Amino acid sequence: DKGYRFTIFTNGRWLDPDSLIRLLKKTRNFNGFLISLHGTTAFTHESFSGKAGSFNETLDNIRRASKAKLPITIS
C-alpha cells in the first residue's frame, strides 16, 4: 500500500507454493525472487542445505514461478 518495491530472498522451499505464487502475481510492488541454488546437482545443493530432496523442491518451485511469469534471479 505504501508503494515500496520488494524482492523476496529465499531458498525456494515454500509451504504452499501455489498460494504464494497466486498472491505475488496480484502484488503490484513485487520485484521478484532471489533464489539460492547451491550447486548444479542434488549432491552439492543438499550437502549445503542439509535437507534431502531440497534440490528438486527448489527446482520445482523455480519452474512454478517461471511458468507464472514471476521475475526470478538465481544465486
PDB file of N, CA, C and O in Angstrom:
ATOM      1  N   ASP A   1       0.808  -1.206   0.000  1.00  0.00           N
ATOM      2  CA  ASP A   1       0.000   0.000   0.000  1.00  0.00           C
ATOM      3  C   ASP A   1       0.852   1.272   0.000  1.00  0.00           C
ATOM      4  O   ASP A   1       0.412   2.302  -0.458  1.00  0.00           O
ATOM      5  N   LYS A   2       2.048   1.191   0.559  1.00  0.00           N
ATOM      6  CA  LYS A   2       2.938   2.360   0.640  1.00  0.00           C
ATOM      7  C   LYS A   2       3.701   2.595  -0.656  1.00  0.00           C
ATOM      8  O   LYS A   2       4.369   3.589  -0.795  1.00  0.00           O
ATOM      9  N   GLY A   3       3.628   1.651  -1.586  1.00  0.00           N
ATOM     10  CA  GLY A   3       4.320   1.819  -2.857  1.00  0.00           C
ATOM     11  C   GLY A   3       5.756   1.335  -2.855  1.00  0.00           C
ATOM     12  O   GLY A   3       6.465   1.520  -3.836  1.00  0.00           O
ATOM     13  N   TYR A   4       6.204   0.727  -1.772  1.00  0.00           N
ATOM     14  CA  TYR A   4       7.576   0.217  -1.706  1.00  0.00           C
ATOM     15  C   TYR A   4       7.704  -1.050  -2.535  1.00  0.00           C
ATOM     16  O   TYR A   4       6.917  -1.963  -2.418  1.00  0.00           O
ATOM     17  N   ARG A   5       8.725  -1.096  -3.352  1.00  0.00           N
ATOM     18  CA  ARG A   5       9.009  -2.295  -4.131  1.00  0.00           C
ATOM     19  C   ARG A   5       9.811  -3.250  -3.255  1.00  0.00           C
ATOM     20  O   ARG A   5      10.584  -2.815  -2.417  1.00  0.00           O
ATOM     21  N   PHE A   6       9.618  -4.541  -3.448  1.00  0.00           N
ATOM     22  CA  PHE A   6      10.342  -5.511  -2.632  1.00  0.00           C
ATOM     23  C   PHE A   6      10.703  -6.751  -3.435  1.00  0.00           C
ATOM     24  O   PHE A   6      10.076  -7.080  -4.434  1.00  0.00           O
ATOM     25  N   THR A   7      11.767  -7.414  -2.977  1.00  0.00           N
ATOM     26  CA  THR A   7      12.243  -8.672  -3.531  1.00  0.00           C
ATOM     27  C   THR A   7      12.243  -9.694  -2.406  1.00  0.00           C
ATOM     28  O   THR A   7      12.567  -9.354  -1.268  1.00  0.00           O
ATOM     29  N   ILE A   8      11.911 -10.932  -2.707  1.00  0.00           N
ATOM     30  CA  ILE A   8      11.957 -11.993  -1.706  1.00  0.00           C
ATOM     31  C   ILE A   8      13.219 -12.821  -1.925  1.00  0.00           C
ATOM     32  O   ILE A   8      13.415 -13.394  -2.999  1.00  0.00           O
ATOM     33  N   PHE A   9      14.086 -12.832  -0.905  1.00  0.00           N
ATOM     34  CA  PHE A   9      15.280 -13.665  -0.901  1.00  0.00           C
ATOM     35  C   PHE A   9      14.873 -14.987  -0.250  1.00  0.00           C
ATOM     36  O   PHE A   9      14.374 -14.996   0.874  1.00  0.00           O
ATOM     37  N   THR A  10      15.081 -16.112  -0.931  1.00  0.00           N
ATOM     38  CA  THR A  10      14.517 -17.370  -0.465  1.00  0.00           C
ATOM     39  C   THR A  10      15.363 -18.567  -0.880  1.00  0.00           C
ATOM     40  O   THR A  10      16.134 -18.491  -1.837  1.00  0.00           O
ATOM     41  N   ASN A  11      15.174 -19.667  -0.163  1.00  0.00           N
ATOM     42  CA  ASN A  11      15.797 -20.926  -0.560  1.00  0.00           C
ATOM     43  C   ASN A  11      14.910 -21.679  -1.557  1.00  0.00           C
ATOM     44  O   ASN A  11      15.261 -22.766  -1.994  1.00  0.00           O
ATOM     45  N   GLY A  12      13.764 -21.119  -1.881  1.00  0.00           N
ATOM     46  CA  GLY A  12      12.875 -21.732  -2.866  1.00  0.00           C
ATOM     47  C   GLY A  12      12.063 -22.897  -2.335  1.00  0.00           C
ATOM     48  O   GLY A  12      11.462 -23.627  -3.107  1.00  0.00           O
ATOM     49  N   ARG A  13      12.020 -23.049  -1.024  1.00  0.00           N
ATOM     50  CA  ARG A  13      11.235 -24.129  -0.410  1.00  0.00           C
ATOM     51  C   ARG A  13      10.082 -23.474   0.327  1.00  0.00           C
ATOM     52  O   ARG A  13      10.264 -22.892   1.378  1.00  0.00           O
ATOM     53  N   TRP A  14       8.877 -23.584  -0.248  1.00  0.00           N
ATOM     54  CA  TRP A  14       7.711 -22.877   0.274  1.00  0.00           C
ATOM     55  C   TRP A  14       6.652 -23.868   0.718  1.00  0.00           C
ATOM     56  O   TRP A  14       6.398 -24.867   0.052  1.00  0.00           O
ATOM     57  N   LEU A  15       5.997 -23.572   1.832  1.00  0.00           N
ATOM     58  CA  LEU A  15       4.963 -24.472   2.362  1.00  0.00           C
ATOM     59  C   LEU A  15       3.820 -24.680   1.383  1.00  0.00           C
ATOM     60  O   LEU A  15       3.321 -25.785   1.218  1.00  0.00           O
ATOM     61  N   ASP A  16       3.388 -23.604   0.739  1.00  0.00           N
ATOM     62  CA  ASP A  16       2.267 -23.681  -0.202  1.00  0.00           C
ATOM     63  C   ASP A  16       2.622 -22.850  -1.436  1.00  0.00           C
ATOM     64  O   ASP A  16       2.185 -21.704  -1.577  1.00  0.00           O
ATOM     65  N   PRO A  17       3.436 -23.421  -2.331  1.00  0.00           N
ATOM     66  CA  PRO A  17       3.936 -22.639  -3.467  1.00  0.00           C
ATOM     67  C   PRO A  17       2.846 -22.051  -4.353  1.00  0.00           C
ATOM     68  O   PRO A  17       2.971 -20.909  -4.805  1.00  0.00           O
ATOM     69  N   ASP A  18       1.780 -22.792  -4.581  1.00  0.00           N
ATOM     70  CA  ASP A  18       0.736 -22.284  -5.478  1.00  0.00           C
ATOM     71  C   ASP A  18       0.045 -21.053  -4.892  1.00  0.00           C
ATOM     72  O   ASP A  18      -0.216 -20.078  -5.604  1.00  0.00           O
ATOM     73  N   SER A  19      -0.233 -21.077  -3.591  1.00  0.00           N
ATOM     74  CA  SER A  19      -0.851 -19.913  -2.941  1.00  0.00           C
ATOM     75  C   SER A  19       0.089 -18.717  -2.943  1.00  0.00           C
ATOM     76  O   SER A  19      -0.334 -17.581  -3.179  1.00  0.00           O
ATOM     77  N   LEU A  20       1.369 -18.960  -2.673  1.00  0.00           N
ATOM     78  CA  LEU A  20       2.348 -17.867  -2.677  1.00  0.00           C
ATOM     79  C   LEU A  20       2.423 -17.221  -4.053  1.00  0.00           C
ATOM     80  O   LEU A  20       2.394 -15.997  -4.183  1.00  0.00           O
ATOM     81  N   ILE A  21       2.490 -18.025  -5.073  1.00  0.00           N
ATOM     82  CA  ILE A  21       2.587 -17.507  -6.440  1.00  0.00           C
ATOM     83  C   ILE A  21       1.328 -16.727  -6.814  1.00  0.00           C
ATOM     84  O   ILE A  21       1.415 -15.643  -7.395  1.00  0.00           O
ATOM     85  N   ARG A  22       0.156 -17.254  -6.466  1.00  0.00           N
ATOM     86  CA  ARG A  22      -1.097 -16.516  -6.756  1.00  0.00           C
ATOM     87  C   ARG A  22      -1.095 -15.156  -6.067  1.00  0.00           C
ATOM     88  O   ARG A  22      -1.488 -14.147  -6.671  1.00  0.00           O
ATOM     89  N   LEU A  23      -0.670 -15.121  -4.817  1.00  0.00           N
ATOM     90  CA  LEU A  23      -0.619 -13.860  -4.071  1.00  0.00           C
ATOM     91  C   LEU A  23       0.337 -12.874  -4.730  1.00  0.00           C
ATOM     92  O   LEU A  23      -0.002 -11.705  -4.944  1.00  0.00           O
ATOM     93  N   LEU A  24       1.536 -13.342  -5.066  1.00  0.00           N
ATOM     94  CA  LEU A  24       2.538 -12.434  -5.622  1.00  0.00           C
ATOM     95  C   LEU A  24       2.183 -11.956  -7.022  1.00  0.00           C
ATOM     96  O   LEU A  24       2.557 -10.847  -7.407  1.00  0.00           O
ATOM     97  N   LYS A  25       1.456 -12.750  -7.778  1.00  0.00           N
ATOM     98  CA  LYS A  25       1.017 -12.295  -9.106  1.00  0.00           C
ATOM     99  C   LYS A  25       0.085 -11.089  -8.993  1.00  0.00           C
ATOM    100  O   LYS A  25       0.026 -10.262  -9.896  1.00  0.00           O
ATOM    101  N   LYS A  26      -0.627 -10.980  -7.875  1.00  0.00           N
ATOM    102  CA  LYS A  26      -1.559  -9.868  -7.665  1.00  0.00           C
ATOM    103  C   LYS A  26      -0.899  -8.682  -6.958  1.00  0.00           C
ATOM    104  O   LYS A  26      -1.529  -7.642  -6.795  1.00  0.00           O
ATOM    105  N   THR A  27       0.348  -8.849  -6.533  1.00  0.00           N
ATOM    106  CA  THR A  27       1.024  -7.819  -5.748  1.00  0.00           C
ATOM    107  C   THR A  27       1.810  -6.915  -6.685  1.00  0.00           C
ATOM    108  O   THR A  27       2.801  -7.328  -7.281  1.00  0.00           O
ATOM    109  N   ARG A  28       1.393  -5.683  -6.818  1.00  0.00           N
ATOM    110  CA  ARG A  28       1.972  -4.805  -7.839  1.00  0.00           C
ATOM    111  C   ARG A  28       3.391  -4.351  -7.540  1.00  0.00           C
ATOM    112  O   ARG A  28       4.121  -3.976  -8.443  1.00  0.00           O
ATOM    113  N   ASN A  29       3.833  -4.390  -6.297  1.00  0.00           N
ATOM    114  CA  ASN A  29       5.163  -3.892  -5.944  1.00  0.00           C
ATOM    115  C   ASN A  29       6.212  -4.990  -5.806  1.00  0.00           C
ATOM    116  O   ASN A  29       7.314  -4.744  -5.341  1.00  0.00           O
ATOM    117  N   PHE A  30       5.878  -6.189  -6.226  1.00  0.00           N
ATOM    118  CA  PHE A  30       6.808  -7.310  -6.125  1.00  0.00           C
ATOM    119  C   PHE A  30       7.834  -7.246  -7.250  1.00  0.00           C
ATOM    120  O   PHE A  30       7.492  -7.308  -8.427  1.00  0.00           O
ATOM    121  N   ASN A  31       9.123  -7.108  -6.884  1.00  0.00           N
ATOM    122  CA  ASN A  31      10.214  -7.069  -7.869  1.00  0.00           C
ATOM    123  C   ASN A  31      10.563  -8.450  -8.397  1.00  0.00           C
ATOM    124  O   ASN A  31      10.996  -8.585  -9.532  1.00  0.00           O
ATOM    125  N   GLY A  32      10.460  -9.469  -7.536  1.00  0.00           N
ATOM    126  CA  GLY A  32      10.815 -10.816  -7.950  1.00  0.00           C
ATOM    127  C   GLY A  32      11.475 -11.593  -6.826  1.00  0.00           C
ATOM    128  O   GLY A  32      11.577 -11.126  -5.694  1.00  0.00           O
ATOM    129  N   PHE A  33      11.939 -12.793  -7.176  1.00  0.00           N
ATOM    130  CA  PHE A  33      12.612 -13.681  -6.235  1.00  0.00           C
ATOM    131  C   PHE A  33      14.114 -13.652  -6.474  1.00  0.00           C
ATOM    132  O   PHE A  33      14.562 -13.566  -7.623  1.00  0.00           O
ATOM    133  N   LEU A  34      14.875 -13.789  -5.410  1.00  0.00           N
ATOM    134  CA  LEU A  34      16.290 -14.144  -5.484  1.00  0.00           C
ATOM    135  C   LEU A  34      16.371 -15.493  -4.786  1.00  0.00           C
ATOM    136  O   LEU A  34      16.189 -15.584  -3.561  1.00  0.00           O
ATOM    137  N   ILE A  35      16.576 -16.542  -5.555  1.00  0.00           N
ATOM    138  CA  ILE A  35      16.525 -17.907  -5.034  1.00  0.00           C
ATOM    139  C   ILE A  35      17.929 -18.496  -4.974  1.00  0.00           C
ATOM    140  O   ILE A  35      18.663 -18.473  -5.968  1.00  0.00           O
ATOM    141  N   SER A  36      18.280 -19.045  -3.810  1.00  0.00           N
ATOM    142  CA  SER A  36      19.592 -19.670  -3.617  1.00  0.00           C
ATOM    143  C   SER A  36      19.562 -21.100  -4.132  1.00  0.00           C
ATOM    144  O   SER A  36      18.738 -21.905  -3.708  1.00  0.00           O
ATOM    145  N   LEU A  37      20.461 -21.401  -5.047  1.00  0.00           N
ATOM    146  CA  LEU A  37      20.646 -22.759  -5.546  1.00  0.00           C
ATOM    147  C   LEU A  37      22.118 -23.081  -5.327  1.00  0.00           C
ATOM    148  O   LEU A  37      22.995 -22.439  -5.908  1.00  0.00           O
ATOM    149  N   HIS A  38      22.393 -24.043  -4.481  1.00  0.00           N
ATOM    150  CA  HIS A  38      23.765 -24.310  -4.026  1.00  0.00           C
ATOM    151  C   HIS A  38      24.426 -25.412  -4.840  1.00  0.00           C
ATOM    152  O   HIS A  38      24.764 -26.469  -4.324  1.00  0.00           O
ATOM    153  N   GLY A  39      24.574 -25.172  -6.106  1.00  0.00           N
ATOM    154  CA  GLY A  39      25.221 -26.131  -6.980  1.00  0.00           C
ATOM    155  C   GLY A  39      24.288 -26.589  -8.086  1.00  0.00           C
ATOM    156  O   GLY A  39      23.110 -26.281  -8.099  1.00  0.00           O
ATOM    157  N   THR A  40      24.861 -27.364  -8.995  1.00  0.00           N
ATOM    158  CA  THR A  40      24.110 -27.802 -10.168  1.00  0.00           C
ATOM    159  C   THR A  40      23.623 -29.244 -10.047  1.00  0.00           C
ATOM    160  O   THR A  40      23.010 -29.760 -10.975  1.00  0.00           O
ATOM    161  N   THR A  41      23.903 -29.872  -8.914  1.00  0.00           N
ATOM    162  CA  THR A  41      23.454 -31.243  -8.692  1.00  0.00           C
ATOM    163  C   THR A  41      22.789 -31.343  -7.326  1.00  0.00           C
ATOM    164  O   THR A  41      23.028 -30.516  -6.437  1.00  0.00           O
ATOM    165  N   ALA A  42      21.968 -32.374  -7.176  1.00  0.00           N
ATOM    166  CA  ALA A  42      21.327 -32.607  -5.879  1.00  0.00           C
ATOM    167  C   ALA A  42      22.384 -32.802  -4.792  1.00  0.00           C
ATOM    168  O   ALA A  42      22.243 -32.299  -3.674  1.00  0.00           O
ATOM    169  N   PHE A  43      23.468 -33.511  -5.123  1.00  0.00           N
ATOM    170  CA  PHE A  43      24.501 -33.771  -4.118  1.00  0.00           C
ATOM    171  C   PHE A  43      25.100 -32.477  -3.574  1.00  0.00           C
ATOM    172  O   PHE A  43      25.195 -32.294  -2.361  1.00  0.00           O
ATOM    173  N   THR A  44      25.501 -31.571  -4.460  1.00  0.00           N
ATOM    174  CA  THR A  44      26.133 -30.333  -3.977  1.00  0.00           C
ATOM    175  C   THR A  44      25.135 -29.445  -3.250  1.00  0.00           C
ATOM    176  O   THR A  44      25.445 -28.890  -2.200  1.00  0.00           O
ATOM    177  N   HIS A  45      23.945 -29.316  -3.800  1.00  0.00           N
ATOM    178  CA  HIS A  45      22.931 -28.469  -3.169  1.00  0.00           C
ATOM    179  C   HIS A  45      22.563 -29.000  -1.784  1.00  0.00           C
ATOM    180  O   HIS A  45      22.533 -28.251  -0.806  1.00  0.00           O
ATOM    181  N   GLU A  46      22.306 -30.290  -1.703  1.00  0.00           N
ATOM    182  CA  GLU A  46      21.852 -30.880  -0.444  1.00  0.00           C
ATOM    183  C   GLU A  46      22.980 -31.043   0.563  1.00  0.00           C
ATOM    184  O   GLU A  46      22.733 -31.060   1.772  1.00  0.00           O
ATOM    185  N   SER A  47      24.228 -31.093   0.108  1.00  0.00           N
ATOM    186  CA  SER A  47      25.355 -31.067   1.042  1.00  0.00           C
ATOM    187  C   SER A  47      25.379 -29.739   1.777  1.00  0.00           C
ATOM    188  O   SER A  47      25.696 -29.669   2.962  1.00  0.00           O
ATOM    189  N   PHE A  48      25.032 -28.671   1.083  1.00  0.00           N
ATOM    190  CA  PHE A  48      24.993 -27.335   1.689  1.00  0.00           C
ATOM    191  C   PHE A  48      23.735 -27.146   2.530  1.00  0.00           C
ATOM    192  O   PHE A  48      23.800 -26.643   3.653  1.00  0.00           O
ATOM    193  N   SER A  49      22.582 -27.552   1.996  1.00  0.00           N
ATOM    194  CA  SER A  49      21.313 -27.293   2.688  1.00  0.00           C
ATOM    195  C   SER A  49      21.070 -28.259   3.844  1.00  0.00           C
ATOM    196  O   SER A  49      20.331 -27.931   4.779  1.00  0.00           O
ATOM    197  N   GLY A  50      21.651 -29.453   3.758  1.00  0.00           N
ATOM    198  CA  GLY A  50      21.432 -30.447   4.804  1.00  0.00           C
ATOM    199  C   GLY A  50      20.053 -31.084   4.763  1.00  0.00           C
ATOM    200  O   GLY A  50      19.632 -31.733   5.710  1.00  0.00           O
ATOM    201  N   LYS A  51      19.340 -30.919   3.649  1.00  0.00           N
ATOM    202  CA  LYS A  51      17.962 -31.425   3.545  1.00  0.00           C
ATOM    203  C   LYS A  51      17.811 -32.263   2.281  1.00  0.00           C
ATOM    204  O   LYS A  51      17.869 -31.736   1.164  1.00  0.00           O
ATOM    205  N   ALA A  52      17.612 -33.557   2.452  1.00  0.00           N
ATOM    206  CA  ALA A  52      17.388 -34.430   1.306  1.00  0.00           C
ATOM    207  C   ALA A  52      16.123 -33.993   0.566  1.00  0.00           C
ATOM    208  O   ALA A  52      15.114 -33.656   1.175  1.00  0.00           O
ATOM    209  N   GLY A  53      16.206 -33.987  -0.738  1.00  0.00           N
ATOM    210  CA  GLY A  53      15.056 -33.614  -1.567  1.00  0.00           C
ATOM    211  C   GLY A  53      14.927 -32.124  -1.825  1.00  0.00           C
ATOM    212  O   GLY A  53      14.090 -31.697  -2.615  1.00  0.00           O
ATOM    213  N   SER A  54      15.767 -31.315  -1.177  1.00  0.00           N
ATOM    214  CA  SER A  54      15.629 -29.860  -1.315  1.00  0.00           C
ATOM    215  C   SER A  54      16.002 -29.357  -2.709  1.00  0.00           C
ATOM    216  O   SER A  54      15.457 -28.352  -3.170  1.00  0.00           O
ATOM    217  N   PHE A  55      16.913 -30.039  -3.392  1.00  0.00           N
ATOM    218  CA  PHE A  55      17.307 -29.616  -4.731  1.00  0.00           C
ATOM    219  C   PHE A  55      16.112 -29.680  -5.682  1.00  0.00           C
ATOM    220  O   PHE A  55      15.790 -28.704  -6.359  1.00  0.00           O
ATOM    221  N   ASN A  56      15.439 -30.834  -5.709  1.00  0.00           N
ATOM    222  CA  ASN A  56      14.282 -30.976  -6.605  1.00  0.00           C
ATOM    223  C   ASN A  56      13.131 -30.072  -6.182  1.00  0.00           C
ATOM    224  O   ASN A  56      12.420 -29.526  -7.036  1.00  0.00           O
ATOM    225  N   GLU A  57      12.933 -29.897  -4.890  1.00  0.00           N
ATOM    226  CA  GLU A  57      11.876 -28.996  -4.414  1.00  0.00           C
ATOM    227  C   GLU A  57      12.142 -27.561  -4.881  1.00  0.00           C
ATOM    228  O   GLU A  57      11.240 -26.881  -5.376  1.00  0.00           O
ATOM    229  N   THR A  58      13.382 -27.128  -4.748  1.00  0.00           N
ATOM    230  CA  THR A  58      13.746 -25.779  -5.187  1.00  0.00           C
ATOM    231  C   THR A  58      13.562 -25.632  -6.693  1.00  0.00           C
ATOM    232  O   THR A  58      12.970 -24.647  -7.163  1.00  0.00           O
ATOM    233  N   LEU A  59      14.034 -26.612  -7.464  1.00  0.00           N
ATOM    234  CA  LEU A  59      13.868 -26.549  -8.923  1.00  0.00           C
ATOM    235  C   LEU A  59      12.400 -26.546  -9.322  1.00  0.00           C
ATOM    236  O   LEU A  59      12.003 -25.805 -10.226  1.00  0.00           O
ATOM    237  N   ASP A  60      11.592 -27.365  -8.660  1.00  0.00           N
ATOM    238  CA  ASP A  60      10.152 -27.385  -8.968  1.00  0.00           C
ATOM    239  C   ASP A  60       9.521 -26.020  -8.724  1.00  0.00           C
ATOM    240  O   ASP A  60       8.700 -25.558  -9.524  1.00  0.00           O
ATOM    241  N   ASN A  61       9.904 -25.355  -7.645  1.00  0.00           N
ATOM    242  CA  ASN A  61       9.320 -24.047  -7.344  1.00  0.00           C
ATOM    243  C   ASN A  61       9.852 -22.962  -8.271  1.00  0.00           C
ATOM    244  O   ASN A  61       9.121 -22.022  -8.608  1.00  0.00           O
ATOM    245  N   ILE A  62      11.090 -23.095  -8.711  1.00  0.00           N
ATOM    246  CA  ILE A  62      11.610 -22.172  -9.734  1.00  0.00           C
ATOM    247  C   ILE A  62      10.781 -22.332 -11.009  1.00  0.00           C
ATOM    248  O   ILE A  62      10.378 -21.335 -11.626  1.00  0.00           O
ATOM    249  N   ARG A  63      10.504 -23.563 -11.387  1.00  0.00           N
ATOM    250  CA  ARG A  63       9.681 -23.807 -12.589  1.00  0.00           C
ATOM    251  C   ARG A  63       8.279 -23.226 -12.427  1.00  0.00           C
ATOM    252  O   ARG A  63       7.746 -22.609 -13.357  1.00  0.00           O
ATOM    253  N   ARG A  64       7.675 -23.430 -11.248  1.00  0.00           N
ATOM    254  CA  ARG A  64       6.330 -22.891 -10.996  1.00  0.00           C
ATOM    255  C   ARG A  64       6.316 -21.367 -11.141  1.00  0.00           C
ATOM    256  O   ARG A  64       5.438 -20.799 -11.783  1.00  0.00           O
ATOM    257  N   ALA A  65       7.268 -20.715 -10.491  1.00  0.00           N
ATOM    258  CA  ALA A  65       7.319 -19.249 -10.532  1.00  0.00           C
ATOM    259  C   ALA A  65       7.603 -18.761 -11.947  1.00  0.00           C
ATOM    260  O   ALA A  65       7.026 -17.768 -12.399  1.00  0.00           O
ATOM    261  N   SER A  66       8.470 -19.458 -12.654  1.00  0.00           N
ATOM    262  CA  SER A  66       8.787 -19.083 -14.033  1.00  0.00           C
ATOM    263  C   SER A  66       7.560 -19.236 -14.936  1.00  0.00           C
ATOM    264  O   SER A  66       7.271 -18.361 -15.761  1.00  0.00           O
ATOM    265  N   LYS A  67       6.845 -20.330 -14.777  1.00  0.00           N
ATOM    266  CA  LYS A  67       5.627 -20.554 -15.565  1.00  0.00           C
ATOM    267  C   LYS A  67       4.593 -19.458 -15.305  1.00  0.00           C
ATOM    268  O   LYS A  67       3.857 -19.057 -16.205  1.00  0.00           O
ATOM    269  N   ALA A  68       4.576 -18.939 -14.064  1.00  0.00           N
ATOM    270  CA  ALA A  68       3.662 -17.855 -13.706  1.00  0.00           C
ATOM    271  C   ALA A  68       4.190 -16.493 -14.156  1.00  0.00           C
ATOM    272  O   ALA A  68       3.564 -15.469 -13.906  1.00  0.00           O
ATOM    273  N   LYS A  69       5.357 -16.501 -14.792  1.00  0.00           N
ATOM    274  CA  LYS A  69       5.985 -15.279 -15.315  1.00  0.00           C
ATOM    275  C   LYS A  69       6.388 -14.300 -14.204  1.00  0.00           C
ATOM    276  O   LYS A  69       6.379 -13.085 -14.405  1.00  0.00           O
ATOM    277  N   LEU A  70       6.753 -14.840 -13.037  1.00  0.00           N
ATOM    278  CA  LEU A  70       7.283 -14.005 -11.969  1.00  0.00           C
ATOM    279  C   LEU A  70       8.775 -13.860 -12.176  1.00  0.00           C
ATOM    280  O   LEU A  70       9.449 -14.815 -12.586  1.00  0.00           O
ATOM    281  N   PRO A  71       9.337 -12.679 -11.903  1.00  0.00           N
ATOM    282  CA  PRO A  71      10.779 -12.483 -12.095  1.00  0.00           C
ATOM    283  C   PRO A  71      11.588 -13.326 -11.100  1.00  0.00           C
ATOM    284  O   PRO A  71      11.251 -13.381  -9.916  1.00  0.00           O
ATOM    285  N   ILE A  72      12.638 -13.978 -11.619  1.00  0.00           N
ATOM    286  CA  ILE A  72      13.471 -14.840 -10.787  1.00  0.00           C
ATOM    287  C   ILE A  72      14.939 -14.562 -11.102  1.00  0.00           C
ATOM    288  O   ILE A  72      15.330 -14.482 -12.264  1.00  0.00           O
ATOM    289  N   THR A  73      15.729 -14.468 -10.052  1.00  0.00           N
ATOM    290  CA  THR A  73      17.175 -14.460 -10.156  1.00  0.00           C
ATOM    291  C   THR A  73      17.675 -15.597  -9.278  1.00  0.00           C
ATOM    292  O   THR A  73      17.168 -15.793  -8.182  1.00  0.00           O
ATOM    293  N   ILE A  74      18.648 -16.346  -9.779  1.00  0.00           N
ATOM    294  CA  ILE A  74      19.202 -17.466  -9.016  1.00  0.00           C
ATOM    295  C   ILE A  74      20.622 -17.129  -8.622  1.00  0.00           C
ATOM    296  O   ILE A  74      21.402 -16.640  -9.444  1.00  0.00           O
ATOM    297  N   SER A  75      20.926 -17.383  -7.352  1.00  0.00           N
ATOM    298  CA  SER A  75      22.310 -17.155  -6.903  1.00  0.00           C
ATOM    299  C   SER A  75      22.841 -18.420  -6.286  1.00  0.00           C
ATOM    300  O   SER A  75      22.103 -19.281  -5.859  1.00  0.00           O
TER     301      SER A  75
END
